[in-house]
Coordinates of N, CA and C in Angstrom, one line a residue:
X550 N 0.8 -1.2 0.0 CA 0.0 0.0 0.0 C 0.9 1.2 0.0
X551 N 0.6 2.1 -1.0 CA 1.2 3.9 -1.1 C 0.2 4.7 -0.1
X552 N 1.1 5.3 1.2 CA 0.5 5.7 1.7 C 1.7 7.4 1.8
X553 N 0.6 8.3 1.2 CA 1.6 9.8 1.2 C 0.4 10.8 1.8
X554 N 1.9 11.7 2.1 CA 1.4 12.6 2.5 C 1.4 14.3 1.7
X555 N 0.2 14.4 0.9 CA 0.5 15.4 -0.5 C 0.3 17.0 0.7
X556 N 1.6 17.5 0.3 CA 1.4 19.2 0.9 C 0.0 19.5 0.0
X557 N -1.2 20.8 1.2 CA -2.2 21.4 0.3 C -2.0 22.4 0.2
X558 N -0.7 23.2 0.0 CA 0.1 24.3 -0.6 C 1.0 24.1 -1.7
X559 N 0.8 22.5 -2.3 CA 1.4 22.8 -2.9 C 3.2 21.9 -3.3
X560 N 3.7 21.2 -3.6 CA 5.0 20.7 -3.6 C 5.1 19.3 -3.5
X561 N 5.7 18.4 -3.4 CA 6.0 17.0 -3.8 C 5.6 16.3 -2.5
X562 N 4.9 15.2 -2.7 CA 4.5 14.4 -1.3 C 5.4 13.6 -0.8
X563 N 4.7 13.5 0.4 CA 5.9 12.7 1.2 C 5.5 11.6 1.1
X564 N 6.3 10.1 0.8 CA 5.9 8.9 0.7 C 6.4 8.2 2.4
X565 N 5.1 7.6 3.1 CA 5.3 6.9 4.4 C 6.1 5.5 4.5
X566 N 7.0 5.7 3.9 CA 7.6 4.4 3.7 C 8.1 3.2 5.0
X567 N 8.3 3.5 6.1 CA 8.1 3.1 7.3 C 6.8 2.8 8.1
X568 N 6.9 1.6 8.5 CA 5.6 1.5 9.6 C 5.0 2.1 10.4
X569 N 6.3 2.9 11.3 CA 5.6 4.0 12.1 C 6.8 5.0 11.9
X570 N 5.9 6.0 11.9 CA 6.8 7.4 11.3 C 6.8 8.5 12.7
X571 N 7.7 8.5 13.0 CA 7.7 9.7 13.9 C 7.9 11.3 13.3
X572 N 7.2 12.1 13.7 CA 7.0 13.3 13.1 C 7.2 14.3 14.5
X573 N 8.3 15.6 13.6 CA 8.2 16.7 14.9 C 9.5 17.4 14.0
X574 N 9.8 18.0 15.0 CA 11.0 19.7 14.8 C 12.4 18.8 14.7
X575 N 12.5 17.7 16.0 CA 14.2 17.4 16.6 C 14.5 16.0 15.1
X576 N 15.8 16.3 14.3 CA 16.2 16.1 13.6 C 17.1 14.7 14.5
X577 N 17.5 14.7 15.7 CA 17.7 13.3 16.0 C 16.7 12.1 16.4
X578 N 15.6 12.6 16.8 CA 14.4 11.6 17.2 C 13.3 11.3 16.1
X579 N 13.2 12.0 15.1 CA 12.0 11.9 13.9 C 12.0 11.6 12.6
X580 N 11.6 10.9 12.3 CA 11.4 10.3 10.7 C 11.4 11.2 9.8
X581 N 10.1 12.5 10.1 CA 9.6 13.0 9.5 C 10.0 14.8 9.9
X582 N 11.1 15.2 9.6 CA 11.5 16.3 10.0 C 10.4 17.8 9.5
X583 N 10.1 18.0 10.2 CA 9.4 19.4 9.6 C 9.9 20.9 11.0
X584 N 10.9 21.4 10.2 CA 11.8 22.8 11.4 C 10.7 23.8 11.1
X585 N 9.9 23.7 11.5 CA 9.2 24.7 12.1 C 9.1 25.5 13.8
X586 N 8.7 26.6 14.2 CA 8.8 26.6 15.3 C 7.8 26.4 16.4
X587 N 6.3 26.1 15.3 CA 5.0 26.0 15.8 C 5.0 24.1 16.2
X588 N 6.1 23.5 15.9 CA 6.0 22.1 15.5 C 6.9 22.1 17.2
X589 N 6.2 20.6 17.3 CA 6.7 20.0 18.5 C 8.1 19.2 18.5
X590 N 9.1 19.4 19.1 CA 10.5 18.4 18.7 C 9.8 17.1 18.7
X591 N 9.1 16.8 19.0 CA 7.7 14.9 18.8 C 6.8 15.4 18.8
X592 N 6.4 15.5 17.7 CA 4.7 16.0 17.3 C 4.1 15.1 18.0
X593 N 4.0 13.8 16.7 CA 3.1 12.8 16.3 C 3.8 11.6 16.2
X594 N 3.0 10.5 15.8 CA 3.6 9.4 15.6 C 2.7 8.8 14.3
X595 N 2.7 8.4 13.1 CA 1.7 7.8 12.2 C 2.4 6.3 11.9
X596 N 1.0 5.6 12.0 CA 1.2 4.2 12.0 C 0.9 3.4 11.4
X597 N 1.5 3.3 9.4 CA 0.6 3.0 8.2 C 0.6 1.3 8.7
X598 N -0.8 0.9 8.0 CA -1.6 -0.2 8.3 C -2.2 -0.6 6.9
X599 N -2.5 -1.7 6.9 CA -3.8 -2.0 5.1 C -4.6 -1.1 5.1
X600 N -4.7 0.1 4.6 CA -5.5 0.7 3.8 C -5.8 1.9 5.0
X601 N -5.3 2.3 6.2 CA -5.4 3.4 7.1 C -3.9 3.6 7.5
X602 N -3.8 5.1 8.1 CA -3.1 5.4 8.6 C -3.5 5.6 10.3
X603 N -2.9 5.5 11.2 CA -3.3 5.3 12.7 C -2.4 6.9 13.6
X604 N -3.2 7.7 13.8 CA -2.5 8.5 14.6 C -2.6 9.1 15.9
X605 N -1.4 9.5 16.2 CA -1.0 9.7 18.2 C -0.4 10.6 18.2
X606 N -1.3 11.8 18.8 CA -0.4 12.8 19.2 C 0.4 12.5 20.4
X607 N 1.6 13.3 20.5 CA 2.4 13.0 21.3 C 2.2 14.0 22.2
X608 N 1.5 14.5 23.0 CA 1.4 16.2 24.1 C 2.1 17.1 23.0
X609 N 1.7 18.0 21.9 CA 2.5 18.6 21.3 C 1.9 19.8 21.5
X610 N 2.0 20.6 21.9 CA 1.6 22.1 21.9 C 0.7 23.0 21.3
X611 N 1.1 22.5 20.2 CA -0.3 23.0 19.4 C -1.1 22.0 18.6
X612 N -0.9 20.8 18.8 CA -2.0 20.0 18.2 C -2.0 19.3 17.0
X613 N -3.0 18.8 17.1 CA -2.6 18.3 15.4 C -4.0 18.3 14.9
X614 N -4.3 18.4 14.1 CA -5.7 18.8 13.7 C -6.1 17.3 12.6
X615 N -7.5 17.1 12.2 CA -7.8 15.9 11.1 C -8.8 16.6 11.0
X616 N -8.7 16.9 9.7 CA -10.3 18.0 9.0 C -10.6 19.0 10.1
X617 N -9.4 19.4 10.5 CA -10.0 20.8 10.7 C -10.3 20.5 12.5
X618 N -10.5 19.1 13.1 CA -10.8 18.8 14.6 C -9.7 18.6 15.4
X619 N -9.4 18.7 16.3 CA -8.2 18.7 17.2 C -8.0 17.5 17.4
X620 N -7.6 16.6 17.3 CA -7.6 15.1 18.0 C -6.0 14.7 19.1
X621 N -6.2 13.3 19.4 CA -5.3 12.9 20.0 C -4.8 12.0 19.6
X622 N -5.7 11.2 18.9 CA -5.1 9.8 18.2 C -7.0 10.0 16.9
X623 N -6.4 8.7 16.5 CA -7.7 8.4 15.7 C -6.9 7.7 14.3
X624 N -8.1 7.6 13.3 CA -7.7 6.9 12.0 C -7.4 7.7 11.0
X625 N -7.0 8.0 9.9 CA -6.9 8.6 8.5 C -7.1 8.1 7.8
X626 N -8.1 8.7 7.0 CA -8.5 7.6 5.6 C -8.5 8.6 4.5
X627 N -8.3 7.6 3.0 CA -8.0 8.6 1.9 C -8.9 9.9 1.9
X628 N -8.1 11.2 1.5 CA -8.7 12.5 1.1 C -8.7 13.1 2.8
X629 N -8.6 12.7 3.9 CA -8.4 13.7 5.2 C -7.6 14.1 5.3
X630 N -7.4 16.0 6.0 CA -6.3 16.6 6.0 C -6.2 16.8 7.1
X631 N -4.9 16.4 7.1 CA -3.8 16.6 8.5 C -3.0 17.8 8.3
X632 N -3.4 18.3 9.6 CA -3.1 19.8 9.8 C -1.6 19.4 11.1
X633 N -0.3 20.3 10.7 CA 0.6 20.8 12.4 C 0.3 22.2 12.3
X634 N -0.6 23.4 13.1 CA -0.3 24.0 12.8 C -0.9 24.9 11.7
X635 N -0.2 25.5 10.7 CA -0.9 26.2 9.5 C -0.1 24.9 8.6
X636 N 0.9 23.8 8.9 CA 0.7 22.8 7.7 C 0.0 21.8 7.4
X637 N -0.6 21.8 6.4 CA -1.6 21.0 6.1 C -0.9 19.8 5.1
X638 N -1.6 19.0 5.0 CA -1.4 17.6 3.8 C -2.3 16.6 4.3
X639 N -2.9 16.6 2.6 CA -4.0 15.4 2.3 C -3.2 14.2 2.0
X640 N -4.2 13.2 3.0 CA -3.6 11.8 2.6 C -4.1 11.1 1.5
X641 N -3.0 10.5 1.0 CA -3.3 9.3 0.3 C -3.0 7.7 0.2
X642 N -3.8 7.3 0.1 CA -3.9 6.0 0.2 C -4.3 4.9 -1.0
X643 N -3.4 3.9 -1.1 CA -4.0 2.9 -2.8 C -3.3 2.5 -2.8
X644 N -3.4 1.7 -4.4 CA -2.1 1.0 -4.4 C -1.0 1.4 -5.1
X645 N 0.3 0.9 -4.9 CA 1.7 1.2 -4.7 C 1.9 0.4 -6.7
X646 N 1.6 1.4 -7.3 CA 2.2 1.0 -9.1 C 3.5 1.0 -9.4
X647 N 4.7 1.6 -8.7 CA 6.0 1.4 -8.8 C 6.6 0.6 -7.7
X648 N 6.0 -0.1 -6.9 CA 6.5 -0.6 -5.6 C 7.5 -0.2 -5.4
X649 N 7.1 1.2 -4.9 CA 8.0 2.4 -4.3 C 8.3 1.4 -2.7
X650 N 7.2 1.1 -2.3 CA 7.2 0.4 -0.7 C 8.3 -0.5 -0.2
X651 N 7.6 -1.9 -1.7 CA 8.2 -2.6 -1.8 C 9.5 -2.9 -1.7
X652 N 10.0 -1.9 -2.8 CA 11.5 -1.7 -2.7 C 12.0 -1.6 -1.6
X653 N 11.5 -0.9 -1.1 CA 12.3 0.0 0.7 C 12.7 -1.2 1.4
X654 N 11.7 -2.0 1.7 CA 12.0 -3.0 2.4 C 11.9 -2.8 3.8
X655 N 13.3 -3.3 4.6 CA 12.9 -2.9 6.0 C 14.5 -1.7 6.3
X656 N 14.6 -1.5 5.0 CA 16.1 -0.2 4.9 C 15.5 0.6 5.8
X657 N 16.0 1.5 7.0 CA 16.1 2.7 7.3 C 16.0 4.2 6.5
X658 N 15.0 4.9 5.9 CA 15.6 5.8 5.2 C 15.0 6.7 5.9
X659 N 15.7 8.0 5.7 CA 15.2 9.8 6.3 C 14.2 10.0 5.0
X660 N 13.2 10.5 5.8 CA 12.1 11.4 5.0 C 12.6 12.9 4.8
X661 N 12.6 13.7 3.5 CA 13.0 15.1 3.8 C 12.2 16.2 4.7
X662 N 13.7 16.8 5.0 CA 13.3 17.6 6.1 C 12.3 18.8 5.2
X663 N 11.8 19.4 6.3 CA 11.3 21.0 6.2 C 11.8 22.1 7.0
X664 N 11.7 22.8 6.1 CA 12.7 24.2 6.3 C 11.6 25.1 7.0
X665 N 11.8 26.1 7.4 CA 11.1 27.1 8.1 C 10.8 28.4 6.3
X666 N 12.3 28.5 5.6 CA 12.0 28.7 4.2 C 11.3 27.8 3.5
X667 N 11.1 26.9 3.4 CA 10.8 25.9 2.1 C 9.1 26.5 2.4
X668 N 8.7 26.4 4.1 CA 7.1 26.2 5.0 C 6.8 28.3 4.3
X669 N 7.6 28.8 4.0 CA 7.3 30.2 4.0 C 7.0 30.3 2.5
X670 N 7.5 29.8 1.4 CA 7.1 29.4 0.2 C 6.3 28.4 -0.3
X671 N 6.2 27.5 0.8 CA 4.7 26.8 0.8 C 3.5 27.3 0.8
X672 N 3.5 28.4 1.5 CA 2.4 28.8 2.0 C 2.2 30.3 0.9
X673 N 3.1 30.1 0.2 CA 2.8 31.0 -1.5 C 2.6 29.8 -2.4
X674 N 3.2 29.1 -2.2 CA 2.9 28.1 -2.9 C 4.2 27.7 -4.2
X675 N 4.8 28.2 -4.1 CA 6.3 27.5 -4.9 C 7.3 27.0 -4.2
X676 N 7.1 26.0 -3.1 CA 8.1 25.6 -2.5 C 8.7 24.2 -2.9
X677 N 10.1 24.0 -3.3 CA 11.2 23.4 -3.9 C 11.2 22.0 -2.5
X678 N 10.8 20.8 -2.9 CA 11.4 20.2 -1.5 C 12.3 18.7 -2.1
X679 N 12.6 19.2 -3.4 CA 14.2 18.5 -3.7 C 15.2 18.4 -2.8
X680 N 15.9 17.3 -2.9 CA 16.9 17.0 -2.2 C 18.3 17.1 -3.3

């Protein structure tokens, strides 16, 4: 299963290629780097599954939002948007046509980070998130 995470400002999604993805600010504890200053050093935790994603906030400060509702944990299913914050991204969910997944295997890999620039041209909407 391809399960991403498409920015709704705009820019290249993030593919969840790990089981459980940690998400937050601190660049030594998180999968999912996003340097912002509104972002928790451990946001969240997402926990892809057959056909859902599973999520836990971790006490993060300002929350995490799913359509728009504050939650603490709960489910994601295709087209809900997960909000840190003013960052948003719609999930996706289906199947995996280049077995992007597949490939990965049980390799360790870093998700790209986010910049505090990259989140400020997001939010215009031409943000670069090449590596």
């Amino acid at each position: 299963m391809l399960a991403q995470l498409i920015p709704t400002s705009g820019g290249s999604p993030i593919t969840l290629i790990k089981a459980i993805t940690v998400v937050g600010r601190s660049s030594k504890l998180c999968d999912l780097i996003i340097d912002h200053t509104s972002i928790s050093k451990i946001h969240c935790i997402l926990v892809k599954t057959d056909g859902l994603i599973y999520l836990r906030d971790l006490g993060s400060t300002n929350g995490t939002r799913v359509n728009g509702q504050r939650v603490i944990r709960g489910a994601l299913l295709p087209g809900d948007q997960l909000s840190f914050s003013s960052i948003s991204y719609k999930i996706f969910l289906g199947p995996d046509p280049k077995g992007i997944v597949a490939e990965a295997g049980d390799q360790t890999q870093m998700m790209p980070s986010i910049s505090d620039d990259q989140l400020s041209a997001t939010e215009m909407g031409d943000a670069d998130f090449s590596e």
